PDB file of C-alpha atoms in Angstrom:
ATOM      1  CA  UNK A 216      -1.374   8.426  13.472  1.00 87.00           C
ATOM      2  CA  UNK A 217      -0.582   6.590   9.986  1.00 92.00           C
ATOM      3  CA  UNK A 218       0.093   9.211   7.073  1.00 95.00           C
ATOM      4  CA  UNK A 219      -0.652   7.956   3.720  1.00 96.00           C
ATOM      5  CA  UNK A 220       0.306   9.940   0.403  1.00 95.00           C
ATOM      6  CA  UNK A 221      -0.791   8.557  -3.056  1.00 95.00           C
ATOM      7  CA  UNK A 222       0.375   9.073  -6.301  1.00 95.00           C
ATOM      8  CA  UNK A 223       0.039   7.612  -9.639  1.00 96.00           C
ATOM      9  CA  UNK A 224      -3.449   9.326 -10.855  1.00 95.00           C
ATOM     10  CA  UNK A 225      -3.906  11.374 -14.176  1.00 97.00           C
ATOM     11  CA  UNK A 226      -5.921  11.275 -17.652  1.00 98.00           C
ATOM     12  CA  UNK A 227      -5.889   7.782 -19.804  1.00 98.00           C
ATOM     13  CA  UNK A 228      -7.844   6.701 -22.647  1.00 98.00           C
ATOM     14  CA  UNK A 229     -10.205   3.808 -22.766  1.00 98.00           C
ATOM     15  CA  UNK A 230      -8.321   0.512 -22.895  1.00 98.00           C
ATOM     16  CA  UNK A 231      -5.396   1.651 -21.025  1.00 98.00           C
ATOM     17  CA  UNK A 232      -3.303   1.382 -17.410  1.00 98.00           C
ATOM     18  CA  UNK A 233      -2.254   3.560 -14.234  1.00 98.00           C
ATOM     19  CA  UNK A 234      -0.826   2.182 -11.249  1.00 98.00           C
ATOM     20  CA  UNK A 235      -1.355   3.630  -8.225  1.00 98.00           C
ATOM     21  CA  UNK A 236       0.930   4.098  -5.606  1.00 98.00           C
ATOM     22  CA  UNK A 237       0.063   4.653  -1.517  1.00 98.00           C
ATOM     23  CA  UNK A 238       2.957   5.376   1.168  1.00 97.00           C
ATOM     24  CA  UNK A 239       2.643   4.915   4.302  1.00 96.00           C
ATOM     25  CA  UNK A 240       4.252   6.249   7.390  1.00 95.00           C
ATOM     26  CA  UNK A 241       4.227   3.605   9.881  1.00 88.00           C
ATOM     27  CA  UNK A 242       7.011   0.707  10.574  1.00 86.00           C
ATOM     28  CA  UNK A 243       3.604  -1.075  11.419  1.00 90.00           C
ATOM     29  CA  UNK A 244       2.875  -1.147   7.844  1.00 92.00           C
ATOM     30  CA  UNK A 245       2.807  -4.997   7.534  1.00 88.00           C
ATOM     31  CA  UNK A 246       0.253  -5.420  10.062  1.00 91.00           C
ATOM     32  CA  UNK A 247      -2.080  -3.719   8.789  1.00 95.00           C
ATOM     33  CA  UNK A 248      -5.221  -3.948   6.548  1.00 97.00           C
ATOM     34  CA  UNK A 249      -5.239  -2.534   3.218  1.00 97.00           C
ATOM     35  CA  UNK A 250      -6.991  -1.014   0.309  1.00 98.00           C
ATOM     36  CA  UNK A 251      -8.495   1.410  -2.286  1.00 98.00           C
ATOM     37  CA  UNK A 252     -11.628   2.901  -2.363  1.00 98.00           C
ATOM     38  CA  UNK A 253     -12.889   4.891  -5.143  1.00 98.00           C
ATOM     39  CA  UNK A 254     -15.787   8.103  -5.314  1.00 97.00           C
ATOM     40  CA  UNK A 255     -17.005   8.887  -8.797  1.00 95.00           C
ATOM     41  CA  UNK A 256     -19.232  12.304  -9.058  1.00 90.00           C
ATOM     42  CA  UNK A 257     -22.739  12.270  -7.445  1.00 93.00           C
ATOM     43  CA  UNK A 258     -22.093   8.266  -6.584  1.00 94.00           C
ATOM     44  CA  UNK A 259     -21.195   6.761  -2.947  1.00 95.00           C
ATOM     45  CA  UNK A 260     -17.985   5.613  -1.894  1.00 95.00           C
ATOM     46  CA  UNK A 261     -17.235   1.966  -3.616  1.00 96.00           C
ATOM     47  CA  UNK A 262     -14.547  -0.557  -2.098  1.00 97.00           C
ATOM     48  CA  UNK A 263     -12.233  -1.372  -5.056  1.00 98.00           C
ATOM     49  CA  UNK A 264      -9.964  -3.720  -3.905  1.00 98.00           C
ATOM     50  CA  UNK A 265      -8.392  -5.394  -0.177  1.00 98.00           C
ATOM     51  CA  UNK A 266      -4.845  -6.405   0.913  1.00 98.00           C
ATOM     52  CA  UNK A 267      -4.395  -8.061   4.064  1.00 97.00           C
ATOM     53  CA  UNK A 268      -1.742  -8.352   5.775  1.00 94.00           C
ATOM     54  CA  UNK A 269      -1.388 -12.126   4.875  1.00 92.00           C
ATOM     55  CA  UNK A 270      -1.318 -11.201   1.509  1.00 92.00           C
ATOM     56  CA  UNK A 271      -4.789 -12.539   0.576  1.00 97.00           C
ATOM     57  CA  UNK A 272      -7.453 -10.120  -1.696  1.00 98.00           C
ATOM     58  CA  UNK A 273     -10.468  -9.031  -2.423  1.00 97.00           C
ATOM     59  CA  UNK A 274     -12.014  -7.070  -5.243  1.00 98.00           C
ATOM     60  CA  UNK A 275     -15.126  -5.240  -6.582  1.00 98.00           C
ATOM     61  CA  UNK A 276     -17.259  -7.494  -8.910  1.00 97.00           C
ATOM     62  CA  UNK A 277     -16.520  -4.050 -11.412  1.00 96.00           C
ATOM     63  CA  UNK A 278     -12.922  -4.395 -11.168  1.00 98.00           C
ATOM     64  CA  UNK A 279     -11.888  -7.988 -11.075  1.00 98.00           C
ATOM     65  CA  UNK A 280      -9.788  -9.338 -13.497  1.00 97.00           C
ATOM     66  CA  UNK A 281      -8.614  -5.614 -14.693  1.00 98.00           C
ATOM     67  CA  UNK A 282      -7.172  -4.575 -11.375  1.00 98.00           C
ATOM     68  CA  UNK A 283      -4.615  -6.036  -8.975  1.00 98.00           C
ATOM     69  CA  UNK A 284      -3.764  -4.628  -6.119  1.00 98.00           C
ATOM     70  CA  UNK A 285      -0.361  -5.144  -3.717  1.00 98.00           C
ATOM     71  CA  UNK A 286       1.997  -4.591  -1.438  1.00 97.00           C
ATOM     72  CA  UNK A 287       5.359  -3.765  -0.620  1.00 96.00           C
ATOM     73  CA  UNK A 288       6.121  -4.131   3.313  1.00 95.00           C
ATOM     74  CA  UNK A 289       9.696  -3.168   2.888  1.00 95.00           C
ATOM     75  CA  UNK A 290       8.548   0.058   1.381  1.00 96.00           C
ATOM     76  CA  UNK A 291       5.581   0.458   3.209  1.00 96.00           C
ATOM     77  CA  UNK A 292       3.696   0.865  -0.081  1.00 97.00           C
ATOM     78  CA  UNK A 293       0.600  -0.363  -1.630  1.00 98.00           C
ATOM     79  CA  UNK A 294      -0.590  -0.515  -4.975  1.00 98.00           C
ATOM     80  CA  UNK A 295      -2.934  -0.908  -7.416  1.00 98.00           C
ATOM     81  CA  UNK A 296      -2.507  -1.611 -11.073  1.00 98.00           C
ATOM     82  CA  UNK A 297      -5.244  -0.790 -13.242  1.00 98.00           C
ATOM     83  CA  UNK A 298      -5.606  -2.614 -16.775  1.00 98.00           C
ATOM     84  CA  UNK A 299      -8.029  -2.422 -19.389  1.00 98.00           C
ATOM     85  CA  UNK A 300      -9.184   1.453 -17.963  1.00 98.00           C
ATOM     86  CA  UNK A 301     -13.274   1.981 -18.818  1.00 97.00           C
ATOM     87  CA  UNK A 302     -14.633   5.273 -18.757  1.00 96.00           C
ATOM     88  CA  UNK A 303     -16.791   4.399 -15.447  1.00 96.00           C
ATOM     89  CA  UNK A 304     -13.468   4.139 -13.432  1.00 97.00           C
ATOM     90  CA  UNK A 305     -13.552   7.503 -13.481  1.00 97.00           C
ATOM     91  CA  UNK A 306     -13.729   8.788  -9.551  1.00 98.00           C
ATOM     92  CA  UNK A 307     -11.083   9.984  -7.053  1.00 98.00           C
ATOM     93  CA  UNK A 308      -9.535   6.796  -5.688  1.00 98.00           C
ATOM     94  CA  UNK A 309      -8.900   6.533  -1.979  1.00 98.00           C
ATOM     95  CA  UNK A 310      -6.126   4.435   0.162  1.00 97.00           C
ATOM     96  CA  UNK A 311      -6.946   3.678   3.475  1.00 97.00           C
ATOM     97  CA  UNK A 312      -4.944   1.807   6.572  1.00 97.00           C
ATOM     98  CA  UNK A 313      -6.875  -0.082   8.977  1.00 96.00           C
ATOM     99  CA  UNK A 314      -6.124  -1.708  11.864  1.00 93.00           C
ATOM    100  CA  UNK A 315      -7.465  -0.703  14.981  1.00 90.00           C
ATOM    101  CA  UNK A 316      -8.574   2.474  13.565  1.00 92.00           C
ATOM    102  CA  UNK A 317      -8.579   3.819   9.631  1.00 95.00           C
ATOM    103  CA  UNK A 318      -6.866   6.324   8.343  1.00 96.00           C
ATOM    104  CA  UNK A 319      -7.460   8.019   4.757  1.00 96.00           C
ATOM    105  CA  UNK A 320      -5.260   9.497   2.197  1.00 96.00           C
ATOM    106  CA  UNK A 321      -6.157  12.232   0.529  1.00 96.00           C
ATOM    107  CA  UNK A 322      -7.350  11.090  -2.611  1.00 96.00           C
ATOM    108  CA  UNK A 323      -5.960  10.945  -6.228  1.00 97.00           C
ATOM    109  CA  UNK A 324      -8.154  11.492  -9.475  1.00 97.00           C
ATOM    110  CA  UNK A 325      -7.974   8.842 -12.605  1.00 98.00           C
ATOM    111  CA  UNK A 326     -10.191  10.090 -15.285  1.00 98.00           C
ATOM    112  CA  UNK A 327     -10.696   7.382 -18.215  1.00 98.00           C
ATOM    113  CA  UNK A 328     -11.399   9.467 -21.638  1.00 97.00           C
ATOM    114  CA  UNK A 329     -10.758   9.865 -25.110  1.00 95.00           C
TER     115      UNK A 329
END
């Protein structure tokens, strides 16, 4: 069982940044997959962005070039920076582990306003 605990959400106007943070509780944590997902209001969960454990990425057509996302295998942390915030990136954002089996946190909110 893989505990993950984010942080980093809150309120930012149009135009700005958040990073998002994503512990996890495994030594395993280089091995495995992963990423950010992302629920706005009445809308389906959307794959943001990918990490594997290579280091290699991948990214939602709506978020490349304003998000990156990383990792941190000595601190068994991922993250994801978010530039140039738009008011549609509002949504509870997701990490996930995967490996042989996914595991969820619990969700953080980001809510792009003026």
């Amino acid at each position: 069982q893989v505990q993950l605990v984010e942080s980093g959400g809150g309120l930012v106007q149009p135009g700005g940044s958040l990073r998002l943070s994503c512990a996890a509780s495994t030594s395993a944590f280089s091995i495995y997959i992963m990423g950010w997902y992302r629920q706005a209001p009445g809308k389906q969960r959307e794959l943001v962005a990918t990490i594997f454990s290579g280091g290699n990425t991948n990214y939602a057509d709506s978020v490349k070039g304003r998000f990156t996302i990383s990792r941190d295998n000595a601190k068994n942390t991922v993250y994801l920076q978010m530039n140039s915030l738009k008011p549609e990136d509002t949504a509870i954002y997701y990490c996930y582990a995967r490996r042989v089996g996914t595991y969820w946190g619990q969700g953080t909110q980001v809510t792009v306003s003026s």
